[in-house]
Amino acid sequence: MGTKSRRTKSTATPNGSLGRASGRKAAGDLSTMNTNTNVELLRRNIGQETATPEGAAASFIARESFSLDDPVPKSPTVNNHGFFDLPLQDQRNFGLLVLLYFLQGIPLGLATGSVPFLLKNHMSYGEIGVFSLASYPYSLKLFWSPIVDAVWSPKLGRRKSWILPIQLLSGFGMLFLGSKVERMMELTGKPGGPTVWGFTGWWFFLVLMCATQDIAVDGWALTLLTPGNISYASTAQTVGLTAGQFLSYTVFLAFHSKDFANRWFRAEPLDHGLISLGGYLTLAGWTYILVTIGLALLKREERTRNEDGIWDVYKIMWGVLKLRNIQAIILVHLIAKIGFQANDGVTSLKLLDKGFGTDNMALTVLIDFPFEIGLGYYAGKWSQEYTPMRLWCWGFAGRLAAAVLAQFTVSLFPPIPDGGHVPAWYLLAVIGQHVFSTFTNTIMFVAVAAFHARIADPVIGGTYMTLLATVCNLGGTFPRFFVLRMVDALTSATCLPGPDSEKVTFAKPFSCAVQAAKEQCLASGGICEVHRDGYYVVNILCVLFGVVSFVLFIRPKVLQLQALPLRAWRLSSSP
């Protein structure tokens, strides 16, 4: 891949602020929350800087076809008409964006949703904690987004230079993984099998490809749509990414479950679902490759020029990081979500461990999905009626209550006889708990996004918002690894002889706290008797940390930061 030469045009105004929004290449990341998977993923609010006439004009001028020799065009204005009133070219490009974002959602939905559930049958909580590291690239893509924006081949086009090879690598990676994933899951962590780090590495690679493709697609969206209709870019991302994750998480889990298939699609029960993980990955891999070939042959990228230097964005980020108030909000973001981590990362896995079933879990998430959309709408209205961080504090307290309610719900899990089903009352209880957790989660996200938008310096809005979103997202991902490992460390269980002593093949009781030892115990004719469940201990510790930190530091600090004048968040002393 060649490198296009660039020159720096960033200038300083007399008051010291930067005169060019070089964060345009970052295009205003916002941390959006996938409450179904309890994993937060960074998305880009593409229309933020281009939804104004000035931003639309900047996007128009950046195109190769723009020339000062042409008649002065009418200043672009933001249109307010419906999708079907858009020009045909914009409708087609909107569909292309939806397709590209949909492709991102396929491996993301698997890596952050479905696969952790499937791994519960093969790995301990600590090993699943290692696997959670696979989602990190999507949380940290800010750090290499300037490189993606700056290095490209003029022959292929600025965005296709990255999208085409990245999607091909993703497609072939999914084809290879699809041929081996079932066997890998069975043998991971066992003698002769791959390590959990090796298995995680494959998914880390796929998420890394998705994150890099997302950077390029977000940038392409700025020129695919006409300036007045640029706000539809963020709509395309929401529709495409949500649909891809929904397909790979909720729909896939349902059709992968043998119980779901036997109950609704088969006259005679079988011991497998309608689709396997390997088969789904293979289908997704071929879809990636075919779409990439079609994109290469059928879609021409309009040439653009951008004269910002690679290091401009890094310099701006460093300047923002040196602000004391930014350092304070970063500290809040890094510790705020520790109180919810056991609920977010372990509750659903614990339900599966107790026998709730992936079919019931898929049904729970399916019912939760429309609530997530509707509650997000009302949360947006409330964020306008109340100050954002006060609403965020209410959501914080509610989310702590949701963690306590989740633990209570898990503790009430009823005994289920062999071949039986989860009682309807308990299924409704889990659905209610999940909806409440989603509600509080959504309130916090909408409120903090509104606060970020309020304090961000409009001169460098893209970089500012991206930095805040990255830190906010990181606060929800880095504790997950440690929390899951603590669940294993604090669990105490002993393998004892089962009722049929003739089938027992071990000499004396042994610990069966982790998944591998539990499987060995059951295979040896024993029963794994749990003396102390680490989930309950860790969840209580997390909630206690959340309550103490919220009362003593987080709530006073965020209300204090919210009361500051806007000039306190700027790189210069100007308001």
PDB file of C-alpha atoms in Angstrom, residues 16-280:
ATOM      1  CA  GLY A  16      -3.852  29.931  20.994  1.00  0.00           C
ATOM      2  CA  SER A  17      -6.611  27.561  19.931  1.00  0.00           C
ATOM      3  CA  LEU A  18      -6.150  25.389  16.886  1.00  0.00           C
ATOM      4  CA  GLY A  19      -7.646  26.813  13.768  1.00  0.00           C
ATOM      5  CA  ARG A  20      -8.442  23.561  12.036  1.00  0.00           C
ATOM      6  CA  ALA A  21     -10.602  20.694  13.246  1.00  0.00           C
ATOM      7  CA  SER A  22      -8.102  18.031  12.386  1.00  0.00           C
ATOM      8  CA  GLY A  23     -10.200  15.672  14.425  1.00  0.00           C
ATOM      9  CA  ARG A  24     -12.405  15.461  11.335  1.00  0.00           C
ATOM     10  CA  LYS A  25     -10.669  12.233  10.444  1.00  0.00           C
ATOM     11  CA  ALA A  26     -11.770  10.810  13.767  1.00  0.00           C
ATOM     12  CA  ALA A  27     -15.307  11.958  12.923  1.00  0.00           C
ATOM     13  CA  GLY A  28     -16.572  12.175  16.438  1.00  0.00           C
ATOM     14  CA  ASP A  29     -16.569   8.773  18.112  1.00  0.00           C
ATOM     15  CA  LEU A  30     -19.331   8.138  20.578  1.00  0.00           C
ATOM     16  CA  SER A  31     -19.379   5.151  22.876  1.00  0.00           C
ATOM     17  CA  THR A  32     -22.574   3.288  22.171  1.00  0.00           C
ATOM     18  CA  MET A  33     -23.784   0.540  24.356  1.00  0.00           C
ATOM     19  CA  ASN A  34     -24.798  -2.917  23.277  1.00  0.00           C
ATOM     20  CA  THR A  35     -26.791  -3.759  26.358  1.00  0.00           C
ATOM     21  CA  ASN A  36     -27.672  -7.202  25.052  1.00  0.00           C
ATOM     22  CA  THR A  37     -24.078  -8.340  25.262  1.00  0.00           C
ATOM     23  CA  ASN A  38     -23.166  -6.133  28.212  1.00  0.00           C
ATOM     24  CA  VAL A  39     -20.201  -4.957  26.164  1.00  0.00           C
ATOM     25  CA  GLU A  40     -19.791  -1.377  25.087  1.00  0.00           C
ATOM     26  CA  LEU A  41     -18.514  -0.647  21.599  1.00  0.00           C
ATOM     27  CA  LEU A  42     -17.270   2.619  20.136  1.00  0.00           C
ATOM     28  CA  ARG A  43     -19.335   4.044  17.320  1.00  0.00           C
ATOM     29  CA  ARG A  44     -18.787   7.216  15.379  1.00  0.00           C
ATOM     30  CA  ASN A  45     -21.335  10.025  15.312  1.00  0.00           C
ATOM     31  CA  ILE A  46     -20.446  10.844  11.754  1.00  0.00           C
ATOM     32  CA  GLY A  47     -22.928  13.646  11.310  1.00  0.00           C
ATOM     33  CA  GLN A  48     -21.717  15.661  14.275  1.00  0.00           C
ATOM     34  CA  GLU A  49     -19.315  17.976  12.491  1.00  0.00           C
ATOM     35  CA  THR A  50     -20.878  17.803   9.058  1.00  0.00           C
ATOM     36  CA  ALA A  51     -24.493  18.297  10.060  1.00  0.00           C
ATOM     37  CA  THR A  52     -23.941  22.069  10.135  1.00  0.00           C
ATOM     38  CA  PRO A  53     -23.603  24.236   7.017  1.00  0.00           C
ATOM     39  CA  GLU A  54     -19.958  24.925   7.890  1.00  0.00           C
ATOM     40  CA  GLY A  55     -19.207  21.239   8.307  1.00  0.00           C
ATOM     41  CA  ALA A  56     -21.075  20.343   5.158  1.00  0.00           C
ATOM     42  CA  ALA A  57     -19.105  22.968   3.254  1.00  0.00           C
ATOM     43  CA  ALA A  58     -15.848  21.548   4.582  1.00  0.00           C
ATOM     44  CA  SER A  59     -16.828  18.103   3.356  1.00  0.00           C
ATOM     45  CA  PHE A  60     -17.751  19.565  -0.044  1.00  0.00           C
ATOM     46  CA  ILE A  61     -14.468  21.451  -0.406  1.00  0.00           C
ATOM     47  CA  ALA A  62     -12.473  18.320   0.518  1.00  0.00           C
ATOM     48  CA  ARG A  63     -13.573  16.618  -2.682  1.00  0.00           C
ATOM     49  CA  GLU A  64     -11.221  16.330  -5.625  1.00  0.00           C
ATOM     50  CA  SER A  65     -13.826  17.812  -7.967  1.00  0.00           C
ATOM     51  CA  PHE A  66     -13.967  21.114  -6.069  1.00  0.00           C
ATOM     52  CA  SER A  67     -12.233  24.021  -7.777  1.00  0.00           C
ATOM     53  CA  LEU A  68     -12.124  27.748  -7.189  1.00  0.00           C
ATOM     54  CA  ASP A  69     -12.294  28.200 -10.956  1.00  0.00           C
ATOM     55  CA  ASP A  70     -15.888  26.973 -10.962  1.00  0.00           C
ATOM     56  CA  PRO A  71     -18.837  29.259 -10.224  1.00  0.00           C
ATOM     57  CA  VAL A  72     -19.325  29.761  -6.500  1.00  0.00           C
ATOM     58  CA  PRO A  73     -21.783  27.077  -5.399  1.00  0.00           C
ATOM     59  CA  LYS A  74     -24.670  27.742  -3.105  1.00  0.00           C
ATOM     60  CA  SER A  75     -23.748  27.171   0.531  1.00  0.00           C
ATOM     61  CA  PRO A  76     -24.719  23.602   1.434  1.00  0.00           C
ATOM     62  CA  THR A  77     -27.528  23.368   3.933  1.00  0.00           C
ATOM     63  CA  VAL A  78     -28.728  20.442   5.977  1.00  0.00           C
ATOM     64  CA  ASN A  79     -31.837  18.849   4.466  1.00  0.00           C
ATOM     65  CA  ASN A  80     -34.725  17.819   6.665  1.00  0.00           C
ATOM     66  CA  HIS A  81     -36.630  15.508   4.339  1.00  0.00           C
ATOM     67  CA  GLY A  82     -37.278  11.763   4.526  1.00  0.00           C
ATOM     68  CA  PHE A  83     -35.159   8.950   3.149  1.00  0.00           C
ATOM     69  CA  PHE A  84     -37.293   8.408   0.048  1.00  0.00           C
ATOM     70  CA  ASP A  85     -36.939  12.084  -0.849  1.00  0.00           C
ATOM     71  CA  LEU A  86     -33.159  11.678  -1.093  1.00  0.00           C
ATOM     72  CA  PRO A  87     -31.528  11.600  -4.536  1.00  0.00           C
ATOM     73  CA  LEU A  88     -31.251   8.086  -5.967  1.00  0.00           C
ATOM     74  CA  GLN A  89     -27.462   8.175  -5.677  1.00  0.00           C
ATOM     75  CA  ASP A  90     -27.675   8.999  -1.973  1.00  0.00           C
ATOM     76  CA  GLN A  91     -30.173   6.184  -1.430  1.00  0.00           C
ATOM     77  CA  ARG A  92     -27.799   3.712  -3.078  1.00  0.00           C
ATOM     78  CA  ASN A  93     -24.825   4.964  -1.081  1.00  0.00           C
ATOM     79  CA  PHE A  94     -26.891   4.770   2.092  1.00  0.00           C
ATOM     80  CA  GLY A  95     -27.588   1.126   1.295  1.00  0.00           C
ATOM     81  CA  LEU A  96     -23.860   0.523   0.738  1.00  0.00           C
ATOM     82  CA  LEU A  97     -23.035   2.040   4.123  1.00  0.00           C
ATOM     83  CA  VAL A  98     -25.667  -0.103   5.824  1.00  0.00           C
ATOM     84  CA  LEU A  99     -24.146  -3.189   4.176  1.00  0.00           C
ATOM     85  CA  LEU A 100     -20.589  -2.320   5.236  1.00  0.00           C
ATOM     86  CA  TYR A 101     -21.635  -1.609   8.823  1.00  0.00           C
ATOM     87  CA  PHE A 102     -23.707  -4.810   8.823  1.00  0.00           C
ATOM     88  CA  LEU A 103     -20.579  -6.788   7.959  1.00  0.00           C
ATOM     89  CA  GLN A 104     -18.843  -5.279  10.991  1.00  0.00           C
ATOM     90  CA  GLY A 105     -21.658  -6.408  13.237  1.00  0.00           C
ATOM     91  CA  ILE A 106     -21.340 -10.086  12.279  1.00  0.00           C
ATOM     92  CA  PRO A 107     -17.987 -10.930  13.947  1.00  0.00           C
ATOM     93  CA  LEU A 108     -18.596  -8.343  16.680  1.00  0.00           C
ATOM     94  CA  GLY A 109     -21.872  -9.972  17.672  1.00  0.00           C
ATOM     95  CA  LEU A 110     -20.116 -13.329  17.873  1.00  0.00           C
ATOM     96  CA  ALA A 111     -17.018 -12.145  19.762  1.00  0.00           C
ATOM     97  CA  THR A 112     -18.863 -10.024  22.310  1.00  0.00           C
ATOM     98  CA  GLY A 113     -22.094 -11.981  22.623  1.00  0.00           C
ATOM     99  CA  SER A 114     -22.545 -15.521  21.378  1.00  0.00           C
ATOM    100  CA  VAL A 115     -19.087 -17.052  21.791  1.00  0.00           C
ATOM    101  CA  PRO A 116     -18.721 -16.223  25.520  1.00  0.00           C
ATOM    102  CA  PHE A 117     -22.015 -18.038  26.130  1.00  0.00           C
ATOM    103  CA  LEU A 118     -20.891 -21.063  24.125  1.00  0.00           C
ATOM    104  CA  LEU A 119     -17.522 -21.085  25.904  1.00  0.00           C
ATOM    105  CA  LYS A 120     -19.220 -21.546  29.277  1.00  0.00           C
ATOM    106  CA  ASN A 121     -19.552 -25.243  28.447  1.00  0.00           C
ATOM    107  CA  HIS A 122     -15.795 -25.539  27.840  1.00  0.00           C
ATOM    108  CA  MET A 123     -13.976 -22.884  29.904  1.00  0.00           C
ATOM    109  CA  SER A 124     -13.860 -21.444  33.393  1.00  0.00           C
ATOM    110  CA  TYR A 125     -14.848 -17.862  34.187  1.00  0.00           C
ATOM    111  CA  GLY A 126     -11.181 -16.899  34.339  1.00  0.00           C
ATOM    112  CA  GLU A 127     -10.577 -18.265  30.839  1.00  0.00           C
ATOM    113  CA  ILE A 128     -13.649 -16.434  29.563  1.00  0.00           C
ATOM    114  CA  GLY A 129     -12.123 -13.332  31.148  1.00  0.00           C
ATOM    115  CA  VAL A 130      -9.071 -13.857  28.951  1.00  0.00           C
ATOM    116  CA  PHE A 131     -11.364 -14.173  25.930  1.00  0.00           C
ATOM    117  CA  SER A 132     -12.982 -10.829  26.806  1.00  0.00           C
ATOM    118  CA  LEU A 133      -9.689  -9.187  25.787  1.00  0.00           C
ATOM    119  CA  ALA A 134     -10.650  -9.924  22.175  1.00  0.00           C
ATOM    120  CA  SER A 135     -13.012  -6.927  22.212  1.00  0.00           C
ATOM    121  CA  TYR A 136     -10.271  -4.419  23.079  1.00  0.00           C
ATOM    122  CA  PRO A 137      -9.344  -3.320  19.515  1.00  0.00           C
ATOM    123  CA  TYR A 138     -12.774  -1.809  19.011  1.00  0.00           C
ATOM    124  CA  SER A 139     -12.301   0.160  22.227  1.00  0.00           C
ATOM    125  CA  LEU A 140      -8.870   1.502  21.330  1.00  0.00           C
ATOM    126  CA  LYS A 141      -9.101   2.216  17.604  1.00  0.00           C
ATOM    127  CA  LEU A 142      -8.598   5.898  18.308  1.00  0.00           C
ATOM    128  CA  PHE A 143      -4.868   5.264  18.555  1.00  0.00           C
ATOM    129  CA  TRP A 144      -4.379   4.138  14.945  1.00  0.00           C
ATOM    130  CA  SER A 145      -7.252   5.968  13.223  1.00  0.00           C
ATOM    131  CA  PRO A 146      -4.952   8.824  12.056  1.00  0.00           C
ATOM    132  CA  ILE A 147      -2.740   6.256  10.294  1.00  0.00           C
ATOM    133  CA  VAL A 148      -5.721   4.742   8.468  1.00  0.00           C
ATOM    134  CA  ASP A 149      -6.733   8.215   7.388  1.00  0.00           C
ATOM    135  CA  ALA A 150      -3.273   9.217   6.181  1.00  0.00           C
ATOM    136  CA  VAL A 151      -1.781   6.137   4.451  1.00  0.00           C
ATOM    137  CA  TRP A 152      -3.498   5.028   1.234  1.00  0.00           C
ATOM    138  CA  SER A 153      -3.067   4.231  -2.439  1.00  0.00           C
ATOM    139  CA  PRO A 154      -4.300   6.754  -5.033  1.00  0.00           C
ATOM    140  CA  LYS A 155      -4.992   3.880  -7.454  1.00  0.00           C
ATOM    141  CA  LEU A 156      -7.503   2.177  -5.153  1.00  0.00           C
ATOM    142  CA  GLY A 157      -8.874   5.235  -3.410  1.00  0.00           C
ATOM    143  CA  ARG A 158      -8.417   6.604   0.036  1.00  0.00           C
ATOM    144  CA  ARG A 159     -11.027   4.409   1.743  1.00  0.00           C
ATOM    145  CA  LYS A 160     -11.055   1.356  -0.526  1.00  0.00           C
ATOM    146  CA  SER A 161      -7.285   1.049   0.030  1.00  0.00           C
ATOM    147  CA  TRP A 162      -8.170  -0.157   3.523  1.00  0.00           C
ATOM    148  CA  ILE A 163     -11.677  -1.587   3.171  1.00  0.00           C
ATOM    149  CA  LEU A 164     -10.867  -4.066   0.386  1.00  0.00           C
ATOM    150  CA  PRO A 165      -7.834  -5.811   1.957  1.00  0.00           C
ATOM    151  CA  ILE A 166      -9.295  -5.646   5.469  1.00  0.00           C
ATOM    152  CA  GLN A 167     -12.537  -7.328   4.398  1.00  0.00           C
ATOM    153  CA  LEU A 168     -10.659  -9.980   2.427  1.00  0.00           C
ATOM    154  CA  LEU A 169      -8.497 -10.755   5.445  1.00  0.00           C
ATOM    155  CA  SER A 170     -11.617 -10.923   7.602  1.00  0.00           C
ATOM    156  CA  GLY A 171     -13.363 -13.221   5.137  1.00  0.00           C
ATOM    157  CA  PHE A 172     -10.476 -15.667   4.811  1.00  0.00           C
ATOM    158  CA  GLY A 173      -9.920 -15.508   8.568  1.00  0.00           C
ATOM    159  CA  MET A 174     -13.533 -16.524   9.211  1.00  0.00           C
ATOM    160  CA  LEU A 175     -13.312 -19.321   6.641  1.00  0.00           C
ATOM    161  CA  PHE A 176     -10.222 -20.737   8.339  1.00  0.00           C
ATOM    162  CA  LEU A 177     -11.634 -20.310  11.839  1.00  0.00           C
ATOM    163  CA  GLY A 178     -14.967 -21.804  10.775  1.00  0.00           C
ATOM    164  CA  SER A 179     -13.239 -25.022   9.723  1.00  0.00           C
ATOM    165  CA  LYS A 180     -11.580 -25.444  13.111  1.00  0.00           C
ATOM    166  CA  VAL A 181     -13.576 -23.523  15.710  1.00  0.00           C
ATOM    167  CA  GLU A 182     -15.710 -26.411  17.027  1.00  0.00           C
ATOM    168  CA  ARG A 183     -12.660 -28.553  17.671  1.00  0.00           C
ATOM    169  CA  MET A 184     -10.739 -25.606  19.095  1.00  0.00           C
ATOM    170  CA  MET A 185     -13.495 -24.851  21.598  1.00  0.00           C
ATOM    171  CA  GLU A 186     -13.539 -28.440  22.808  1.00  0.00           C
ATOM    172  CA  LEU A 187      -9.773 -28.685  23.229  1.00  0.00           C
ATOM    173  CA  THR A 188      -8.854 -25.156  24.327  1.00  0.00           C
ATOM    174  CA  GLY A 189      -7.012 -25.275  27.636  1.00  0.00           C
ATOM    175  CA  LYS A 190      -6.813 -29.067  27.588  1.00  0.00           C
ATOM    176  CA  PRO A 191      -3.747 -31.269  26.986  1.00  0.00           C
ATOM    177  CA  GLY A 192      -2.875 -31.269  23.286  1.00  0.00           C
ATOM    178  CA  GLY A 193      -5.225 -28.394  22.502  1.00  0.00           C
ATOM    179  CA  PRO A 194      -4.633 -24.692  21.901  1.00  0.00           C
ATOM    180  CA  THR A 195      -4.245 -22.313  24.815  1.00  0.00           C
ATOM    181  CA  VAL A 196      -7.038 -19.901  25.666  1.00  0.00           C
ATOM    182  CA  TRP A 197      -4.701 -17.097  24.546  1.00  0.00           C
ATOM    183  CA  GLY A 198      -4.310 -18.703  21.127  1.00  0.00           C
ATOM    184  CA  PHE A 199      -8.066 -19.097  20.735  1.00  0.00           C
ATOM    185  CA  THR A 200      -8.602 -15.509  21.862  1.00  0.00           C
ATOM    186  CA  GLY A 201      -5.986 -14.337  19.358  1.00  0.00           C
ATOM    187  CA  TRP A 202      -8.151 -15.374  16.399  1.00  0.00           C
ATOM    188  CA  TRP A 203     -11.088 -13.340  17.651  1.00  0.00           C
ATOM    189  CA  PHE A 204      -8.799 -10.455  18.565  1.00  0.00           C
ATOM    190  CA  PHE A 205      -7.676 -10.473  14.922  1.00  0.00           C
ATOM    191  CA  LEU A 206     -11.275 -10.391  13.631  1.00  0.00           C
ATOM    192  CA  VAL A 207     -12.255  -7.530  15.955  1.00  0.00           C
ATOM    193  CA  LEU A 208      -9.078  -5.657  14.980  1.00  0.00           C
ATOM    194  CA  MET A 209     -10.081  -5.979  11.323  1.00  0.00           C
ATOM    195  CA  CYS A 210     -13.603  -4.740  12.132  1.00  0.00           C
ATOM    196  CA  ALA A 211     -12.273  -1.751  14.053  1.00  0.00           C
ATOM    197  CA  THR A 212      -9.925  -0.770  11.226  1.00  0.00           C
ATOM    198  CA  GLN A 213     -12.632  -1.211   8.611  1.00  0.00           C
ATOM    199  CA  ASP A 214     -14.913   0.974  10.728  1.00  0.00           C
ATOM    200  CA  ILE A 215     -12.404   3.823  10.657  1.00  0.00           C
ATOM    201  CA  ALA A 216     -12.253   3.705   6.855  1.00  0.00           C
ATOM    202  CA  VAL A 217     -16.020   3.359   6.377  1.00  0.00           C
ATOM    203  CA  ASP A 218     -16.708   6.278   8.707  1.00  0.00           C
ATOM    204  CA  GLY A 219     -14.364   8.450   6.679  1.00  0.00           C
ATOM    205  CA  TRP A 220     -15.872   7.310   3.378  1.00  0.00           C
ATOM    206  CA  ALA A 221     -19.367   8.187   4.606  1.00  0.00           C
ATOM    207  CA  LEU A 222     -18.371  11.862   4.638  1.00  0.00           C
ATOM    208  CA  THR A 223     -18.041  11.877   0.834  1.00  0.00           C
ATOM    209  CA  LEU A 224     -20.450   9.102  -0.173  1.00  0.00           C
ATOM    210  CA  LEU A 225     -23.455  11.224   0.781  1.00  0.00           C
ATOM    211  CA  THR A 226     -24.082  14.755  -0.429  1.00  0.00           C
ATOM    212  CA  PRO A 227     -23.266  17.417   2.189  1.00  0.00           C
ATOM    213  CA  GLY A 228     -26.884  18.249   2.965  1.00  0.00           C
ATOM    214  CA  ASN A 229     -27.740  14.601   3.651  1.00  0.00           C
ATOM    215  CA  ILE A 230     -24.644  13.658   5.618  1.00  0.00           C
ATOM    216  CA  SER A 231     -26.652  13.092   8.811  1.00  0.00           C
ATOM    217  CA  TYR A 232     -27.949   9.845   7.276  1.00  0.00           C
ATOM    218  CA  ALA A 233     -24.464   8.369   7.691  1.00  0.00           C
ATOM    219  CA  SER A 234     -24.930   7.861  11.432  1.00  0.00           C
ATOM    220  CA  THR A 235     -28.367   6.389  10.748  1.00  0.00           C
ATOM    221  CA  ALA A 236     -26.784   3.899   8.358  1.00  0.00           C
ATOM    222  CA  GLN A 237     -24.284   2.900  11.020  1.00  0.00           C
ATOM    223  CA  THR A 238     -26.935   2.402  13.672  1.00  0.00           C
ATOM    224  CA  VAL A 239     -29.115   0.297  11.370  1.00  0.00           C
ATOM    225  CA  GLY A 240     -26.296  -1.789   9.899  1.00  0.00           C
ATOM    226  CA  LEU A 241     -24.224  -2.428  13.014  1.00  0.00           C
ATOM    227  CA  THR A 242     -27.248  -3.186  15.183  1.00  0.00           C
ATOM    228  CA  ALA A 243     -28.673  -5.570  12.584  1.00  0.00           C
ATOM    229  CA  GLY A 244     -25.357  -7.425  12.232  1.00  0.00           C
ATOM    230  CA  GLN A 245     -24.936  -7.818  15.980  1.00  0.00           C
ATOM    231  CA  PHE A 246     -28.569  -8.855  16.405  1.00  0.00           C
ATOM    232  CA  LEU A 247     -28.154 -11.549  13.743  1.00  0.00           C
ATOM    233  CA  SER A 248     -24.900 -12.893  15.228  1.00  0.00           C
ATOM    234  CA  TYR A 249     -26.044 -12.767  18.826  1.00  0.00           C
ATOM    235  CA  THR A 250     -29.778 -13.232  19.355  1.00  0.00           C
ATOM    236  CA  VAL A 251     -30.709 -14.997  16.119  1.00  0.00           C
ATOM    237  CA  PHE A 252     -27.600 -17.173  16.023  1.00  0.00           C
ATOM    238  CA  LEU A 253     -27.937 -18.254  19.666  1.00  0.00           C
ATOM    239  CA  ALA A 254     -31.539 -19.266  19.067  1.00  0.00           C
ATOM    240  CA  PHE A 255     -30.809 -21.331  15.953  1.00  0.00           C
ATOM    241  CA  HIS A 256     -27.658 -22.812  17.501  1.00  0.00           C
ATOM    242  CA  SER A 257     -29.625 -24.104  20.504  1.00  0.00           C
ATOM    243  CA  LYS A 258     -30.779 -27.706  20.145  1.00  0.00           C
ATOM    244  CA  ASP A 259     -33.597 -27.084  22.644  1.00  0.00           C
ATOM    245  CA  PHE A 260     -34.929 -24.174  20.585  1.00  0.00           C
ATOM    246  CA  ALA A 261     -34.721 -26.218  17.382  1.00  0.00           C
ATOM    247  CA  ASN A 262     -36.345 -29.291  18.925  1.00  0.00           C
ATOM    248  CA  ARG A 263     -39.158 -27.270  20.459  1.00  0.00           C
ATOM    249  CA  TRP A 264     -40.107 -25.189  17.429  1.00  0.00           C
ATOM    250  CA  PHE A 265     -38.741 -26.809  14.241  1.00  0.00           C
ATOM    251  CA  ARG A 266     -38.463 -30.581  14.690  1.00  0.00           C
ATOM    252  CA  ALA A 267     -40.889 -33.397  15.146  1.00  0.00           C
ATOM    253  CA  GLU A 268     -38.121 -35.657  16.473  1.00  0.00           C
ATOM    254  CA  PRO A 269     -35.454 -34.170  18.763  1.00  0.00           C
ATOM    255  CA  LEU A 270     -31.779 -34.146  17.756  1.00  0.00           C
ATOM    256  CA  ASP A 271     -28.667 -33.352  19.782  1.00  0.00           C
ATOM    257  CA  HIS A 272     -27.619 -30.270  17.764  1.00  0.00           C
ATOM    258  CA  GLY A 273     -29.084 -26.965  16.654  1.00  0.00           C
ATOM    259  CA  LEU A 274     -30.035 -25.800  13.190  1.00  0.00           C
ATOM    260  CA  ILE A 275     -26.671 -24.118  12.578  1.00  0.00           C
ATOM    261  CA  SER A 276     -23.217 -24.587  14.072  1.00  0.00           C
ATOM    262  CA  LEU A 277     -20.705 -21.879  14.911  1.00  0.00           C
ATOM    263  CA  GLY A 278     -18.363 -23.229  12.234  1.00  0.00           C
ATOM    264  CA  GLY A 279     -21.101 -23.181   9.623  1.00  0.00           C
ATOM    265  CA  TYR A 280     -22.098 -19.639  10.528  1.00  0.00           C
TER     266      TYR A 280
END
